[in-house]
mmCIF file of C-alpha atoms in Angstrom:
data_model
loop_
_atom_site.group_PDB
_atom_site.id
_atom_site.type_symbol
_atom_site.label_atom_id
_atom_site.label_comp_id
_atom_site.label_asym_id
_atom_site.label_seq_id
_atom_site.Cartn_x
_atom_site.Cartn_y
_atom_site.Cartn_z
ATOM 1 C CA MET A 26 21.474 19.584 -51.808
ATOM 2 C CA HIS A 27 24.906 17.567 -49.885
ATOM 3 C CA GLY A 28 24.649 20.517 -47.098
ATOM 4 C CA GLU A 29 20.940 19.551 -46.835
ATOM 5 C CA ASP A 30 20.639 16.259 -46.882
ATOM 6 C CA THR A 31 23.982 16.200 -43.974
ATOM 7 C CA GLY A 32 21.316 18.427 -41.753
ATOM 8 C CA LEU A 33 18.561 15.946 -42.031
ATOM 9 C CA ALA A 34 20.442 13.279 -40.677
ATOM 10 C CA THR A 35 21.879 14.645 -38.040
ATOM 11 C CA LEU A 36 18.604 15.378 -36.882
ATOM 12 C CA GLU A 37 16.942 11.995 -37.548
ATOM 13 C CA THR A 38 19.823 10.897 -36.127
ATOM 14 C CA THR A 39 19.195 12.770 -32.756
ATOM 15 C CA LEU A 40 15.633 12.318 -32.413
ATOM 16 C CA MET A 41 16.417 8.537 -32.881
ATOM 17 C CA ILE A 42 18.717 9.386 -30.136
ATOM 18 C CA THR A 43 16.408 11.177 -27.800
ATOM 19 C CA ILE A 44 13.867 7.795 -27.887
ATOM 20 C CA LEU A 45 16.316 4.920 -28.438
ATOM 21 C CA VAL A 46 18.598 5.920 -25.162
ATOM 22 C CA PRO A 47 16.077 6.069 -22.568
ATOM 23 C CA LEU A 48 14.243 2.875 -23.852
ATOM 24 C CA LEU A 49 18.033 1.198 -23.896
ATOM 25 C CA PHE A 50 18.831 2.889 -19.858
ATOM 26 C CA ALA A 51 14.944 2.049 -18.836
ATOM 27 C CA VAL A 52 15.979 -1.826 -19.629
ATOM 28 C CA ILE A 53 19.593 -1.290 -18.077
ATOM 29 C CA GLU A 54 18.503 0.562 -14.815
ATOM 30 C CA PHE A 55 15.264 -1.272 -14.711
ATOM 31 C CA GLY A 56 17.399 -4.791 -14.777
ATOM 32 C CA ASP A 57 19.578 -3.643 -12.150
ATOM 33 C CA VAL A 58 17.192 -2.926 -10.097
ATOM 34 C CA PHE A 59 15.503 -6.301 -10.603
ATOM 35 C CA GLN A 60 18.855 -8.077 -9.469
ATOM 36 C CA ARG A 61 19.774 -5.770 -6.172
ATOM 37 C CA TRP A 62 16.584 -6.447 -5.173
ATOM 38 C CA LEU A 63 17.150 -10.784 -5.880
ATOM 39 C CA ALA A 64 20.089 -9.965 -4.065
ATOM 40 C CA GLN A 65 19.211 -7.999 -1.417
ATOM 41 C CA GLU A 66 16.015 -11.369 -0.577
ATOM 42 C CA SER A 67 18.590 -13.438 -1.009
ATOM 43 C CA ALA A 68 20.271 -11.651 2.094
ATOM 44 C CA THR A 69 17.357 -11.189 4.038
ATOM 45 C CA VAL A 70 16.440 -14.869 4.114
ATOM 46 C CA GLN A 71 20.391 -15.826 5.379
ATOM 47 C CA VAL A 72 20.295 -13.404 7.787
ATOM 48 C CA ALA A 73 16.743 -14.472 8.827
ATOM 49 C CA ARG A 74 17.510 -17.911 8.865
ATOM 50 C CA TYR A 75 20.812 -16.920 10.944
ATOM 51 C CA ALA A 76 19.026 -14.491 13.440
ATOM 52 C CA ALA A 77 16.300 -17.617 14.582
ATOM 53 C CA GLU A 78 19.269 -19.672 15.511
ATOM 54 C CA LEU A 79 21.104 -16.234 17.458
ATOM 55 C CA GLY A 80 17.941 -15.894 18.556
ATOM 56 C CA GLY A 81 16.887 -12.505 17.393
ATOM 57 C CA ASP A 82 19.161 -9.366 17.089
ATOM 58 C CA SER A 83 23.084 -9.330 17.544
ATOM 59 C CA PRO A 84 26.138 -8.022 15.806
ATOM 60 C CA GLU A 85 26.587 -11.258 14.216
ATOM 61 C CA ILE A 86 23.903 -11.031 11.941
ATOM 62 C CA ARG A 87 24.420 -7.869 11.709
ATOM 63 C CA ALA A 88 27.939 -8.665 10.417
ATOM 64 C CA LEU A 89 26.103 -11.565 7.970
ATOM 65 C CA LEU A 90 23.956 -8.759 6.594
ATOM 66 C CA ALA A 91 26.830 -6.270 5.468
ATOM 67 C CA ASP A 92 29.018 -9.052 4.454
ATOM 68 C CA SER A 93 25.621 -10.071 2.224
ATOM 69 C CA LEU A 94 24.964 -6.828 0.306
ATOM 70 C CA ARG A 95 28.292 -5.724 0.153
ATOM 71 C CA ARG A 96 29.141 -8.968 -2.195
ATOM 72 C CA SER A 97 26.599 -7.499 -4.562
ATOM 73 C CA GLY A 98 27.704 -4.791 -5.278
ATOM 74 C CA ILE A 99 24.957 -3.019 -2.351
ATOM 75 C CA ASP A 100 26.682 -0.537 0.267
ATOM 76 C CA PRO A 101 26.164 -2.276 3.248
ATOM 77 C CA SER A 102 25.893 1.784 5.249
ATOM 78 C CA ARG A 103 22.741 2.737 3.200
ATOM 79 C CA ALA A 104 20.735 -0.213 4.447
ATOM 80 C CA THR A 105 18.335 -0.852 7.445
ATOM 81 C CA LEU A 106 17.686 -3.602 9.376
ATOM 82 C CA ASP A 107 14.787 -4.345 11.389
ATOM 83 C CA VAL A 108 14.641 -7.870 13.641
ATOM 84 C CA THR A 109 11.256 -7.669 15.199
ATOM 85 C CA PRO A 110 10.873 -8.819 18.282
ATOM 86 C CA ALA A 111 15.370 -8.188 19.058
ATOM 87 C CA ARG A 112 14.879 -11.328 21.638
ATOM 88 C CA VAL A 113 12.787 -13.674 20.601
ATOM 89 C CA GLY A 114 11.703 -17.063 22.658
ATOM 90 C CA TRP A 115 11.665 -20.800 21.520
ATOM 91 C CA ARG A 116 9.309 -21.048 18.297
ATOM 92 C CA GLU A 117 8.413 -17.808 18.719
ATOM 93 C CA PRO A 118 7.836 -15.969 15.172
ATOM 94 C CA LEU A 119 10.458 -13.205 14.353
ATOM 95 C CA THR A 120 10.504 -10.881 11.642
ATOM 96 C CA VAL A 121 13.374 -9.604 9.491
ATOM 97 C CA THR A 122 13.281 -6.577 7.538
ATOM 98 C CA VAL A 123 15.488 -5.094 5.074
ATOM 99 C CA ARG A 124 15.298 -1.567 3.898
ATOM 100 C CA THR A 125 17.578 -0.129 0.850
ATOM 101 C CA SER A 126 17.268 1.715 -2.327
ATOM 102 C CA ALA A 127 18.039 1.987 -5.686
ATOM 103 C CA THR A 128 18.908 5.139 -8.394
ATOM 104 C CA VAL A 129 17.187 4.820 -11.945
ATOM 105 C CA ALA A 130 18.254 7.318 -13.630
ATOM 106 C CA ILE A 131 16.791 7.632 -17.213
ATOM 107 C CA PRO A 132 18.226 10.184 -19.797
ATOM 108 C CA PHE A 133 15.815 12.686 -21.136
ATOM 109 C CA LEU A 134 12.866 11.454 -18.925
ATOM 110 C CA PHE A 135 13.658 11.162 -15.192
ATOM 111 C CA SER A 136 15.824 9.981 -12.279
ATOM 112 C CA SER A 137 14.160 8.450 -9.088
ATOM 113 C CA VAL A 138 15.114 7.115 -6.005
ATOM 114 C CA ILE A 139 12.850 3.515 -5.717
ATOM 115 C CA PRO A 140 13.068 1.919 -1.782
ATOM 116 C CA LEU A 141 13.389 -1.517 -2.073
ATOM 117 C CA ARG A 142 12.018 -3.307 1.512
ATOM 118 C CA THR A 143 12.739 -7.194 1.952
ATOM 119 C CA THR A 144 11.192 -9.136 5.110
ATOM 120 C CA ALA A 145 11.751 -12.789 5.899
ATOM 121 C CA ILE A 146 9.605 -13.948 9.022
ATOM 122 C CA VAL A 147 10.859 -17.168 10.559
ATOM 123 C CA ARG A 148 10.626 -18.570 14.069
ATOM 124 C CA GLY A 149 13.045 -18.758 16.840
ATOM 125 C CA GLU A 150 15.029 -21.426 17.324
ATOM 126 C CA LEU A 151 16.857 -20.682 19.832
ATOM 127 C CA ALA A 152 16.151 -22.603 23.398
ATOM 128 C CA ARG A 153 16.757 -19.844 26.391
ATOM 129 C CA MET B 16 12.818 8.465 -42.986
ATOM 130 C CA THR B 17 14.782 6.984 -40.170
ATOM 131 C CA ALA B 18 13.374 9.056 -38.197
ATOM 132 C CA ILE B 19 10.050 8.273 -38.872
ATOM 133 C CA THR B 20 10.397 5.196 -39.046
ATOM 134 C CA ALA B 21 12.139 5.507 -35.360
ATOM 135 C CA ILE B 22 8.894 8.300 -33.936
ATOM 136 C CA ALA B 23 6.681 4.989 -35.717
ATOM 137 C CA SER B 24 8.246 1.901 -34.208
ATOM 138 C CA LEU B 25 7.952 3.496 -30.835
ATOM 139 C CA PRO B 26 4.849 2.199 -29.778
ATOM 140 C CA LEU B 27 6.278 -1.460 -30.377
ATOM 141 C CA LEU B 28 9.905 -0.573 -28.737
ATOM 142 C CA ILE B 29 7.807 0.498 -25.540
ATOM 143 C CA LEU B 30 5.580 -2.696 -25.629
ATOM 144 C CA VAL B 31 9.174 -4.329 -25.784
ATOM 145 C CA LEU B 32 10.109 -2.570 -22.830
ATOM 146 C CA LEU B 33 6.901 -3.305 -20.563
ATOM 147 C CA THR B 34 7.195 -6.523 -21.464
ATOM 148 C CA THR B 35 10.705 -7.075 -20.554
ATOM 149 C CA LEU B 36 10.088 -4.911 -17.275
ATOM 150 C CA GLU B 37 7.015 -7.400 -16.619
ATOM 151 C CA LEU B 38 9.376 -10.764 -16.336
ATOM 152 C CA GLY B 39 12.000 -8.833 -14.170
ATOM 153 C CA SER B 40 8.884 -7.936 -12.276
ATOM 154 C CA LEU B 41 7.772 -12.217 -12.008
ATOM 155 C CA ARG B 42 11.076 -13.159 -11.537
ATOM 156 C CA VAL B 43 11.418 -11.382 -8.782
ATOM 157 C CA VAL B 44 7.932 -12.173 -7.476
ATOM 158 C CA ALA B 45 9.019 -15.859 -8.480
ATOM 159 C CA ALA B 46 12.140 -15.667 -6.045
ATOM 160 C CA ARG B 47 10.227 -13.955 -3.009
ATOM 161 C CA VAL B 48 7.412 -17.484 -3.663
ATOM 162 C CA ARG B 49 11.017 -20.183 -3.488
ATOM 163 C CA SER B 50 11.799 -17.945 -0.526
ATOM 164 C CA ALA B 51 9.111 -18.381 1.255
ATOM 165 C CA ALA B 52 8.358 -22.112 0.552
ATOM 166 C CA ASP B 53 12.219 -22.786 2.015
ATOM 167 C CA LEU B 54 11.510 -21.129 5.009
ATOM 168 C CA ALA B 55 7.916 -22.531 5.707
ATOM 169 C CA VAL B 56 10.059 -25.915 5.015
ATOM 170 C CA LEU B 57 12.671 -25.211 7.375
ATOM 171 C CA VAL B 58 11.286 -24.091 10.010
ATOM 172 C CA ALA B 59 8.365 -26.751 10.265
ATOM 173 C CA VAL B 60 10.865 -29.880 9.693
ATOM 174 C CA ASN B 61 13.287 -27.831 12.598
ATOM 175 C CA ASP B 62 10.210 -28.225 14.574
ATOM 176 C CA GLN B 63 10.668 -32.069 16.065
ATOM 177 C CA ASP B 64 8.724 -33.762 18.188
ATOM 178 C CA ASP B 65 10.500 -32.999 21.416
ATOM 179 C CA ALA B 66 8.773 -36.088 23.326
ATOM 180 C CA GLU B 67 9.605 -38.980 20.862
ATOM 181 C CA LEU B 68 13.154 -37.636 20.818
ATOM 182 C CA ALA B 69 14.060 -37.526 24.202
ATOM 183 C CA ARG B 70 12.131 -40.589 24.611
ATOM 184 C CA THR B 71 14.077 -42.407 21.425
ATOM 185 C CA GLY B 72 16.535 -40.726 19.931
ATOM 186 C CA ARG B 73 14.575 -40.159 16.065
ATOM 187 C CA LEU B 74 13.625 -37.079 14.124
ATOM 188 C CA ILE B 75 10.257 -36.883 14.339
ATOM 189 C CA ALA B 76 8.539 -34.053 12.731
ATOM 190 C CA ALA B 77 6.114 -32.114 15.912
ATOM 191 C CA GLY B 78 2.451 -32.904 15.010
ATOM 192 C CA ASP B 79 1.628 -29.756 13.439
ATOM 193 C CA ALA B 80 4.237 -29.615 11.206
ATOM 194 C CA ALA B 81 2.169 -29.053 8.209
ATOM 195 C CA ASP B 82 0.084 -26.543 10.370
ATOM 196 C CA VAL B 83 2.979 -24.403 11.075
ATOM 197 C CA THR B 84 4.725 -24.804 7.124
ATOM 198 C CA ARG B 85 0.800 -23.321 5.812
ATOM 199 C CA ALA B 86 1.440 -20.661 8.034
ATOM 200 C CA LEU B 87 4.887 -20.106 7.425
ATOM 201 C CA PHE B 88 4.552 -19.726 4.107
ATOM 202 C CA ALA B 89 1.149 -17.662 4.166
ATOM 203 C CA ALA B 90 3.260 -15.185 6.341
ATOM 204 C CA ASN B 91 5.963 -15.161 3.592
ATOM 205 C CA LEU B 92 3.938 -14.728 0.829
ATOM 206 C CA GLU B 93 2.175 -11.266 2.522
ATOM 207 C CA PRO B 94 4.589 -9.401 1.509
ATOM 208 C CA ILE B 95 4.107 -9.940 -2.523
ATOM 209 C CA ALA B 96 0.263 -10.056 -1.317
ATOM 210 C CA ALA B 97 -0.552 -6.703 -3.954
ATOM 211 C CA THR B 98 1.265 -8.781 -6.462
ATOM 212 C CA LEU B 99 -0.790 -11.913 -6.180
ATOM 213 C CA ALA B 100 -4.101 -13.271 -7.845
ATOM 214 C CA ARG B 101 -5.635 -15.127 -4.677
ATOM 215 C CA SER B 102 -5.112 -14.604 -1.064
ATOM 216 C CA PRO B 103 -1.593 -15.440 1.071
ATOM 217 C CA ALA B 104 -4.092 -17.413 3.371
ATOM 218 C CA GLY B 105 -5.741 -18.789 0.488
ATOM 219 C CA ILE B 106 -2.099 -20.189 -1.982
ATOM 220 C CA ALA B 107 -1.568 -21.405 1.231
ATOM 221 C CA GLY B 108 -4.362 -23.142 2.447
ATOM 222 C CA SER B 109 -4.908 -24.767 -0.654
ATOM 223 C CA ALA B 110 -1.122 -25.987 -0.939
ATOM 224 C CA SER B 111 0.141 -29.337 -1.009
ATOM 225 C CA VAL B 112 1.929 -30.401 2.225
ATOM 226 C CA ARG B 113 3.142 -33.472 3.124
ATOM 227 C CA VAL B 114 4.751 -35.247 6.346
ATOM 228 C CA ASP B 115 6.532 -37.892 6.500
ATOM 229 C CA SER B 116 7.811 -39.068 9.661
ATOM 230 C CA SER B 117 10.914 -41.729 8.991
ATOM 231 C CA PRO B 118 12.845 -39.663 8.552
ATOM 232 C CA ALA B 119 11.461 -36.475 9.298
ATOM 233 C CA THR B 120 10.379 -34.830 5.650
ATOM 234 C CA VAL B 121 7.921 -32.295 4.998
ATOM 235 C CA HIS B 122 7.131 -31.427 1.572
ATOM 236 C CA LEU B 123 4.815 -28.522 0.268
ATOM 237 C CA GLY B 124 3.835 -27.634 -3.926
ATOM 238 C CA ALA B 125 2.064 -24.884 -4.509
ATOM 239 C CA ILE B 126 0.768 -22.989 -7.763
ATOM 240 C CA VAL B 127 1.089 -19.102 -7.013
ATOM 241 C CA PRO B 128 -1.078 -17.114 -9.178
ATOM 242 C CA VAL B 129 0.522 -13.922 -9.789
ATOM 243 C CA ARG B 130 -1.033 -10.308 -11.418
ATOM 244 C CA THR B 131 0.441 -10.034 -15.063
ATOM 245 C CA PRO B 132 -1.107 -7.158 -16.267
ATOM 246 C CA VAL B 133 1.543 -6.593 -19.340
ATOM 247 C CA PHE B 134 0.857 -10.223 -20.448
ATOM 248 C CA GLY B 135 -2.931 -9.579 -19.733
ATOM 249 C CA ALA B 136 -3.380 -6.683 -21.925
ATOM 250 C CA LEU B 137 -0.415 -8.011 -24.533
ATOM 251 C CA PHE B 138 -1.369 -11.795 -24.667
ATOM 252 C CA PHE B 139 -4.684 -12.062 -22.494
ATOM 253 C CA HIS B 140 -2.686 -13.729 -19.874
ATOM 254 C CA PRO B 141 -3.451 -11.283 -17.247
ATOM 255 C CA ILE B 142 -2.474 -14.645 -13.926
ATOM 256 C CA THR B 143 0.647 -16.445 -14.645
ATOM 257 C CA ASP B 144 1.009 -19.316 -12.418
ATOM 258 C CA VAL B 145 4.150 -19.134 -10.730
ATOM 259 C CA ALA B 146 4.847 -23.215 -8.946
ATOM 260 C CA VAL B 147 6.591 -23.890 -6.591
ATOM 261 C CA MET B 148 7.926 -27.052 -4.494
ATOM 262 C CA ALA B 149 10.163 -27.004 -1.517
ATOM 263 C CA ASN B 150 11.032 -30.173 0.470
ATOM 264 C CA GLY B 151 13.076 -30.659 4.028
ATOM 265 C CA GLY B 152 14.267 -33.168 5.691
ATOM 266 C CA ALA B 153 15.807 -33.115 9.165
ATOM 267 C CA ARG B 154 18.905 -33.810 10.656
#
């Protein structure tokens, strides 16, 4: 009888783990994605402001983006930066887009890569 | 018995998870809205009246500062338009924008309705209003 109880407890624990662990990991993994998204959003805005002051795309803004992402725990080598147009005039619109991806892995359910895209639109502030 | 309890409470746990995810998503959208408002005000207040600056040395916001604020606010809301309950142009159009001449400042206040389907299903609150205010001054 005691052995049957032990076996039942093991079975119940296994069932519970297969239910609760994915839920717990879903909260943790999506929380991490949201945190990365917020960090990337902030970095994109800073880069857009800097690009507006410098008049478009430049090594300086790419260095700023890499630094900002690195400090937030995002690998800058896996990020792409688009500055449109690459050279902007005074009061012309400038669009800065940063793309990265985040991996969400939930035990027993799925593992997926979520693309993260953040955009900021400013106006050129450099009088050429 | 424990397993039965866990299985029976599974719908509740999933609802808690969905609510958590929706809250996280709403937090990201709110950050995006704040960034949009900040960028709009910054760009508008940096757009000085050059003639006035050259003539008197005073920083005066350009005549179209209010329009620039609304246009930039709408443009920066566009990437999250799918999550909004109104169009970005409509939100920016109904935003409160005030431009003061001396000192040159731009103030933006807006209510941004965000779609929250999980809150709608659970709490009959399908749209959550995010209030945002941004102020900028020239120096």
